PDB file of C-alpha atoms in Angstrom:
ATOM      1  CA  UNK A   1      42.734  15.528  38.283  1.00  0.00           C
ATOM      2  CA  UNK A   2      45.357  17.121  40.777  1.00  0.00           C
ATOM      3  CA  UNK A   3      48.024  19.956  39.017  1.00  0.00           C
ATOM      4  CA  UNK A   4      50.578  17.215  38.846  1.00  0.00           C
ATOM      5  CA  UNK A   5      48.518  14.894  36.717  1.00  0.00           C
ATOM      6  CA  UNK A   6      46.840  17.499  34.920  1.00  0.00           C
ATOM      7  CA  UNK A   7      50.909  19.128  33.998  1.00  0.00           C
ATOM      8  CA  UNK A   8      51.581  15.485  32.850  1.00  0.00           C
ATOM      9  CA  UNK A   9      48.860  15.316  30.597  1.00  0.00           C
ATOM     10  CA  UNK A  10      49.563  18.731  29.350  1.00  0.00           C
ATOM     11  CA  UNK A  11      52.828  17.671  28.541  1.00  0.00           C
ATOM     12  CA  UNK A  12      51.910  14.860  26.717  1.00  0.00           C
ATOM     13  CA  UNK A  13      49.412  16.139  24.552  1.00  0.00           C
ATOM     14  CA  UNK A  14      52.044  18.860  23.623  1.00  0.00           C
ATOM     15  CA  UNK A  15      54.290  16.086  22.910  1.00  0.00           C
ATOM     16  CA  UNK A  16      52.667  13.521  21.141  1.00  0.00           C
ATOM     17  CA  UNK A  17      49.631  16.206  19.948  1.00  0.00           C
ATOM     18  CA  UNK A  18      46.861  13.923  20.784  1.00  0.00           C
ATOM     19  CA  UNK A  19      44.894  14.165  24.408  1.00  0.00           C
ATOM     20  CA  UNK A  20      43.813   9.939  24.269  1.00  0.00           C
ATOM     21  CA  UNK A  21      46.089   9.679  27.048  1.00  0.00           C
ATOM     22  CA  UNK A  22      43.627   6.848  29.033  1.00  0.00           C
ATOM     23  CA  UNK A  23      42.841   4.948  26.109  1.00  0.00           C
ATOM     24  CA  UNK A  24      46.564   4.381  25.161  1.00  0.00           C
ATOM     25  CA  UNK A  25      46.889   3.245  28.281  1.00  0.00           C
ATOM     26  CA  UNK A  26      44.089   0.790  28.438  1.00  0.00           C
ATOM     27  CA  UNK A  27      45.358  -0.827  25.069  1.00  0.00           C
ATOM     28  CA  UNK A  28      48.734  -1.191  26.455  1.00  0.00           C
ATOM     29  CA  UNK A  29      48.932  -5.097  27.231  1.00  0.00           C
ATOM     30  CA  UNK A  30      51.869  -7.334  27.282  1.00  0.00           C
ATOM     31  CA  UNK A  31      49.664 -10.557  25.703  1.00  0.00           C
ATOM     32  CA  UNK A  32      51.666 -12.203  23.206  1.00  0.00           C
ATOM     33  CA  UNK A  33      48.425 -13.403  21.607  1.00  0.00           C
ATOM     34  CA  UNK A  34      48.359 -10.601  18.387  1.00  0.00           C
ATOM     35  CA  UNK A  35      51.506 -10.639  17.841  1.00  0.00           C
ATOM     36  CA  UNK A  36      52.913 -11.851  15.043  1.00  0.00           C
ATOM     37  CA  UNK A  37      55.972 -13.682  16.088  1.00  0.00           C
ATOM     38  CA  UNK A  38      55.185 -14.191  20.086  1.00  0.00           C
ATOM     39  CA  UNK A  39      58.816 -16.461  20.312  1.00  0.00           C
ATOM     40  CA  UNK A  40      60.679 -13.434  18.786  1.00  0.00           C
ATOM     41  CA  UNK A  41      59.381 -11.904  21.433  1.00  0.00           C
ATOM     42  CA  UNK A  42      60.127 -14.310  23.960  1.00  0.00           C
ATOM     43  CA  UNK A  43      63.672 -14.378  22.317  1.00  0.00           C
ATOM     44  CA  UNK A  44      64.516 -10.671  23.063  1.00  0.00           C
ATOM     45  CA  UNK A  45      63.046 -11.163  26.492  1.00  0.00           C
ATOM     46  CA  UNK A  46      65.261 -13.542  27.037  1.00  0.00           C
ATOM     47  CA  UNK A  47      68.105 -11.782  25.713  1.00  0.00           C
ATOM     48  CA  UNK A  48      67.594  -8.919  28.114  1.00  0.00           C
ATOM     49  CA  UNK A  49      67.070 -10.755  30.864  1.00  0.00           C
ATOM     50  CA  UNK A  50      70.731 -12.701  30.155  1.00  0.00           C
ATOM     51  CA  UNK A  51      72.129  -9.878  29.955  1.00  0.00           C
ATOM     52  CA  UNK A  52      70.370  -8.458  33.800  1.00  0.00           C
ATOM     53  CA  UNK A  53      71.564 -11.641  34.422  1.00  0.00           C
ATOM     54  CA  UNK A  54      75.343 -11.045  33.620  1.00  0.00           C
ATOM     55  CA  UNK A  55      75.673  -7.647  34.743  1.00  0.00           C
ATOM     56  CA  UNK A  56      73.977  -7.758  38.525  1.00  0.00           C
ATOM     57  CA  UNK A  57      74.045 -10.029  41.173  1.00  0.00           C
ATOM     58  CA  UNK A  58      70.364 -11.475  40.734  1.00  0.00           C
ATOM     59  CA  UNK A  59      68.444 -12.328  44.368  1.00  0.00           C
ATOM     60  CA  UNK A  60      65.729 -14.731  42.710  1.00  0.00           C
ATOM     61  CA  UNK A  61      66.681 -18.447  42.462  1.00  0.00           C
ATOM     62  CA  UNK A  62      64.062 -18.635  39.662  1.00  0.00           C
ATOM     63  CA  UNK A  63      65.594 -19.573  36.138  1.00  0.00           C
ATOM     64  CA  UNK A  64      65.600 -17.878  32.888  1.00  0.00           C
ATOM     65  CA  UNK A  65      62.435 -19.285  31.805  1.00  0.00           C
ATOM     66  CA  UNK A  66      60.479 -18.635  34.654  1.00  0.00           C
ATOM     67  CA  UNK A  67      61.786 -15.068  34.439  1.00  0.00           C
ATOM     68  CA  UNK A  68      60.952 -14.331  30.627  1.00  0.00           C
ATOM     69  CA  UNK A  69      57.439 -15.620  31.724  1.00  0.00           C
ATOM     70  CA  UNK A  70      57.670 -13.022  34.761  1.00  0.00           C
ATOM     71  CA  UNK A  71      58.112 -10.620  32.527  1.00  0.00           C
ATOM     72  CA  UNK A  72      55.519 -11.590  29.801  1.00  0.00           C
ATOM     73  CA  UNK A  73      53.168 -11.665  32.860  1.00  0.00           C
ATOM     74  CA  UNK A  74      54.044  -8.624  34.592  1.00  0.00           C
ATOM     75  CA  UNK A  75      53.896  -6.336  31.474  1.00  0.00           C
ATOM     76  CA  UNK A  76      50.298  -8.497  31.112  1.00  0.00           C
ATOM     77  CA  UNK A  77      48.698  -7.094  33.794  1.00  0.00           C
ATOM     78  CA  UNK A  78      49.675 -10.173  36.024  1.00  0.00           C
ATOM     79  CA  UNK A  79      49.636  -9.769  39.773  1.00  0.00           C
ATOM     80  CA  UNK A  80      52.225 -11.348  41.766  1.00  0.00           C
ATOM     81  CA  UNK A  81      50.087 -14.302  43.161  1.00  0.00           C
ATOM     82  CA  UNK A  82      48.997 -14.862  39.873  1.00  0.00           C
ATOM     83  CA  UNK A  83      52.124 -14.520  38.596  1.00  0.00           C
ATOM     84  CA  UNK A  84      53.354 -17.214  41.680  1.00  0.00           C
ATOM     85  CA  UNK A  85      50.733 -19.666  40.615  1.00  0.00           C
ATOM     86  CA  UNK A  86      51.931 -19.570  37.115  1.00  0.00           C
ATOM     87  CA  UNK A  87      55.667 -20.452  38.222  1.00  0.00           C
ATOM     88  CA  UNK A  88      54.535 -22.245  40.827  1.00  0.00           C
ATOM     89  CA  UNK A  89      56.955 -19.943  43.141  1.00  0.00           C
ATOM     90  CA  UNK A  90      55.784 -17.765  46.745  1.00  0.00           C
ATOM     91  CA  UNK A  91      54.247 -14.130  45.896  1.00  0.00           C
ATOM     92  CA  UNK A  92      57.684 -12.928  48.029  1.00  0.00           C
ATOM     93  CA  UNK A  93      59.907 -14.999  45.505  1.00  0.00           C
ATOM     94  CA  UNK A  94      58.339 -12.942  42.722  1.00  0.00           C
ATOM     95  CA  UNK A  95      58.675  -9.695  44.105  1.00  0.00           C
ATOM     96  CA  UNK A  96      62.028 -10.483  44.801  1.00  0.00           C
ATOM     97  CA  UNK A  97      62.572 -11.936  40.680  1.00  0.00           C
ATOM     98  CA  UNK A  98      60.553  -8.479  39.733  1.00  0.00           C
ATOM     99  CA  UNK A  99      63.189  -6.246  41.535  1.00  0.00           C
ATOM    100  CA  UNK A 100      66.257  -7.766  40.234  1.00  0.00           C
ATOM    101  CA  UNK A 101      64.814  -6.880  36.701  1.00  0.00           C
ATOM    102  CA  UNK A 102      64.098  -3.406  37.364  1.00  0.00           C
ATOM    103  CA  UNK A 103      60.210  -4.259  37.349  1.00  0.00           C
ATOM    104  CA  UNK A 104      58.893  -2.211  40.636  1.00  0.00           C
ATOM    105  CA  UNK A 105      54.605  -1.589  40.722  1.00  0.00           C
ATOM    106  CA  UNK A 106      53.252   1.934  41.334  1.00  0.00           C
ATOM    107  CA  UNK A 107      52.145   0.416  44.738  1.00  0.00           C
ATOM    108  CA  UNK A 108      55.246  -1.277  45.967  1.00  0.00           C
ATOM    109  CA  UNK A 109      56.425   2.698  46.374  1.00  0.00           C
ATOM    110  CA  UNK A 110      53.525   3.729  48.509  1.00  0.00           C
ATOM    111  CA  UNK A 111      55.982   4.231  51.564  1.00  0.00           C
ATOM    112  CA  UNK A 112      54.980   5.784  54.280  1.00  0.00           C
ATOM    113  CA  UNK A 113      57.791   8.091  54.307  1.00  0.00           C
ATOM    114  CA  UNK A 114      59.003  10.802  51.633  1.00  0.00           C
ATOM    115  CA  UNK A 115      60.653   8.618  49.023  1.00  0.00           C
ATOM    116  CA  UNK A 116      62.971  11.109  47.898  1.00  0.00           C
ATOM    117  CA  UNK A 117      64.538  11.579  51.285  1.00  0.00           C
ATOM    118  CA  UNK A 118      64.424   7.854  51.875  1.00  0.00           C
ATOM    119  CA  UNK A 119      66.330   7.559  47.695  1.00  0.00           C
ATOM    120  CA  UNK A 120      69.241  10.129  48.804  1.00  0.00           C
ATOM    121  CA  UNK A 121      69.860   8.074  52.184  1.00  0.00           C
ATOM    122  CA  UNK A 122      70.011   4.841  50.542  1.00  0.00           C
ATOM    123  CA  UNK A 123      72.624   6.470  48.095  1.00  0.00           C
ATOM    124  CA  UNK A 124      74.442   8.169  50.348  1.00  0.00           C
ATOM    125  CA  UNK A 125      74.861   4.542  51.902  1.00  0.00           C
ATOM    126  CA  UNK A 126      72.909   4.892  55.308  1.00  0.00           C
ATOM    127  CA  UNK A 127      72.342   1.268  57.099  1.00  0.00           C
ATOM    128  CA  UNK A 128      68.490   0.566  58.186  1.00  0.00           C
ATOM    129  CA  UNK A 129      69.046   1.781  61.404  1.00  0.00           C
ATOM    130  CA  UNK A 130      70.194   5.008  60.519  1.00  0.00           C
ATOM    131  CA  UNK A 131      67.304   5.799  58.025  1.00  0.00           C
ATOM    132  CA  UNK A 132      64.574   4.407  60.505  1.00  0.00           C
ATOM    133  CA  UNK A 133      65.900   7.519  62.410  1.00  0.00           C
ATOM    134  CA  UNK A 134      66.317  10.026  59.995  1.00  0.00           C
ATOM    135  CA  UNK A 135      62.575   8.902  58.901  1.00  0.00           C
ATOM    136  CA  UNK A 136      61.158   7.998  61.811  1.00  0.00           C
ATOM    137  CA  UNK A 137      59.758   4.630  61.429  1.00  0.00           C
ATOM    138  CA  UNK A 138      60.873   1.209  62.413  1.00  0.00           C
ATOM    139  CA  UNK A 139      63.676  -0.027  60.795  1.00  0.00           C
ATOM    140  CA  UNK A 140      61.814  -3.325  59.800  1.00  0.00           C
ATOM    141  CA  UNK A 141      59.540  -0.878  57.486  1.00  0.00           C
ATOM    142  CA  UNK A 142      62.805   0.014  55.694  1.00  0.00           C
ATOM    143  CA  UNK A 143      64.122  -3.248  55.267  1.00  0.00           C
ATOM    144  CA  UNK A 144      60.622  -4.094  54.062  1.00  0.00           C
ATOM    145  CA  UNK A 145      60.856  -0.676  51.264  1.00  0.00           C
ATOM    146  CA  UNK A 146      64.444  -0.944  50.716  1.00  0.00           C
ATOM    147  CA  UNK A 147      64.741  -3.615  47.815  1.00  0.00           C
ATOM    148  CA  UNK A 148      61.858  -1.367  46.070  1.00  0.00           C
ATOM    149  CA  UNK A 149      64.164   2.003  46.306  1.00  0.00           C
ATOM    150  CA  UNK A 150      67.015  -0.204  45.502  1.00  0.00           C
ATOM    151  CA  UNK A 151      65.515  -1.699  42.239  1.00  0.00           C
ATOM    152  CA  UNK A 152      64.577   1.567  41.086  1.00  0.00           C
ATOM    153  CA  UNK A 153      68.100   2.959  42.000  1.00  0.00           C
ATOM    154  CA  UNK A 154      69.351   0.429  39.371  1.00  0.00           C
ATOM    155  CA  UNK A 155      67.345   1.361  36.941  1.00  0.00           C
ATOM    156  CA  UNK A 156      67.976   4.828  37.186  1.00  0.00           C
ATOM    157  CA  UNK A 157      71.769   3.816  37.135  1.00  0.00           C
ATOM    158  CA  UNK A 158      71.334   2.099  33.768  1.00  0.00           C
ATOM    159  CA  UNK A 159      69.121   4.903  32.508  1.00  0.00           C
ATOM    160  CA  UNK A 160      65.994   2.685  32.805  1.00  0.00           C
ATOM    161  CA  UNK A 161      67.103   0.627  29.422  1.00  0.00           C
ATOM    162  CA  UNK A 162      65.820  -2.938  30.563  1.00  0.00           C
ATOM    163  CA  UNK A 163      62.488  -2.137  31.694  1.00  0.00           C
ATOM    164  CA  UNK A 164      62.478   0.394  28.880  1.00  0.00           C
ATOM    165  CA  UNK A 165      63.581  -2.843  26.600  1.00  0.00           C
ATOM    166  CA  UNK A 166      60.794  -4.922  27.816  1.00  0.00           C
ATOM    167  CA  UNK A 167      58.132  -2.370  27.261  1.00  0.00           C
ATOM    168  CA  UNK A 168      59.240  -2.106  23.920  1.00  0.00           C
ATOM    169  CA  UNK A 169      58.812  -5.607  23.329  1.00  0.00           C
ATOM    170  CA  UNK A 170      55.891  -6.271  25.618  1.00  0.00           C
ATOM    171  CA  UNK A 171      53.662  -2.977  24.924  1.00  0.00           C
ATOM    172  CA  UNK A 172      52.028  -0.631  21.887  1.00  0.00           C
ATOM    173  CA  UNK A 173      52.909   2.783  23.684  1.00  0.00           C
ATOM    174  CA  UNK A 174      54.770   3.091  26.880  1.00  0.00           C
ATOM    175  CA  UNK A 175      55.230   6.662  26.623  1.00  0.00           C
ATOM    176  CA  UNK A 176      52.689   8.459  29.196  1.00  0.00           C
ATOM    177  CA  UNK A 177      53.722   5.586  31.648  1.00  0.00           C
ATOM    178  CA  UNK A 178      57.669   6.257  31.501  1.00  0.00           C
ATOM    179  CA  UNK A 179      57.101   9.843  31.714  1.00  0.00           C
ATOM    180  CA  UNK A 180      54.425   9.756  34.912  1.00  0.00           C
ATOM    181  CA  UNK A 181      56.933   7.521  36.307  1.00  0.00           C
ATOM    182  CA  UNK A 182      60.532   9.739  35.346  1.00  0.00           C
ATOM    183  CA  UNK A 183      58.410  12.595  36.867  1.00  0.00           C
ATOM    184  CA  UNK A 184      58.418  10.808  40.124  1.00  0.00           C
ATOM    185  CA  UNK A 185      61.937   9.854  40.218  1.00  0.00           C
ATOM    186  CA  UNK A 186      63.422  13.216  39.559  1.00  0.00           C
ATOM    187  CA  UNK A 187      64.541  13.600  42.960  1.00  0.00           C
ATOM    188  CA  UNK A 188      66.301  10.229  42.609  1.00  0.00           C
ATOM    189  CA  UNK A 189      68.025  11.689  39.430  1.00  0.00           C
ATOM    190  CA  UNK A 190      69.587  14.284  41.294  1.00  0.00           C
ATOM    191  CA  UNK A 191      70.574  12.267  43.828  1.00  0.00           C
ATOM    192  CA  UNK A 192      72.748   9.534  41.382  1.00  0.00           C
ATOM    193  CA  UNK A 193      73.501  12.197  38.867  1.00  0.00           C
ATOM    194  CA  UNK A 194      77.198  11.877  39.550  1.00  0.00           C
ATOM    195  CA  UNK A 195      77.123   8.399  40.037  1.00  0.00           C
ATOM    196  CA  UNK A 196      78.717   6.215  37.540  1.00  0.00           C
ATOM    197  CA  UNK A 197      75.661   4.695  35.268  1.00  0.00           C
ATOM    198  CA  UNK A 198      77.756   0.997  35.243  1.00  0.00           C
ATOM    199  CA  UNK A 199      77.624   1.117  39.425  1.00  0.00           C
ATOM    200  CA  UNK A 200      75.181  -1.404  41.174  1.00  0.00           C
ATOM    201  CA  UNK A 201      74.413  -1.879  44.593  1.00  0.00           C
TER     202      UNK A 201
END
């Protein structure tokens, strides 16, 4: 356990006063299966997603439906080519469907770059050029990371309430997850802490 994980988990247990932070996690499906109403469910999914919907320019061409079972999927465990199979849709058309509502994977923000550097460019409005530059990489490796930074920028913007919306309808305990992952994005925080919380790219 490195310091940061181990001043997460000290954190937690101070919070929550119980140290069964891994077994939380494990139990922490999106299956629809033991739940009592799963189309109430489906119904507020599909309420928040409307409302994405209305508010930013979506980049997927997939529909509502296909989206609500995105979500059910993603917050299931899904992996995008499963999740491609399912819709019958390309792995790249459901990344794309994921970012547009604020879903981004621990993995999709393995860049090989410092992410908080590359967050404070993106807001400051650099062009791919500029931040292949300032980051020394090809720019095609930015265009390839930007719609991750850029998803994440949104959600930050809108204080993480849809993904935080979905969770709540999707999971038992999303707690250690949102605060591993708000520990992450603090530099992006003070980076867009001025910025109005209705702005999207």
């Amino acid at each position: 356990m490195d310091e940061k994980t181990a001043e997460l988990r000290d954190i937690f247990i101070e919070a929550t006063g119980s140290d069964t932070v891994t077994e939380q996690q494990s139990e922490s499906r999106g299956s629809l299966a033991d739940v009592d109403d799963p189309e109430a469910v489906r119904e507020g999914v599909r309420d928040t997603v409307a409302t994405m919907r209305e508010r930013y320019a979506f980049d997927t061409d997939l529909d509502d439906d296909a989206l609500v079972a995105l979500v059910v999927g993603y917050f299931d465990g899904d992996a995008d080519a499963d999740l491609a199979v399912e819709l019958d849709a390309s792995p790249e058309a459901v990344r794309t469907a994921r970012f547009d509502l604020h879903l981004v994977r621990d993995a999709d923000r393995e860049f090989p770059f410092d992410a908080d550097r590359f967050d404070n460019l993106l807001v400051d409005g650099a062009d791919d050029e500029t931040i292949a530059e300032a980051l020394d990489v090809p720019a095609e490796v930015v265009a390839e990371c930007r719609p991750v930074a850029e998803a994440d920028i949104r959600s930050s913007r809108a204080n993480y309430r849809f993904r935080d919306d979905f969770a709540e309808l999707l999971t038992d305990d999303d707690l250690s997850n949102r605060m591993a992952e708000d520990a992450r994005r603090d530099g992006l925080r003070e980076a867009t802490e001025d910025i109005e919380t209705d702005v999207s790219l």
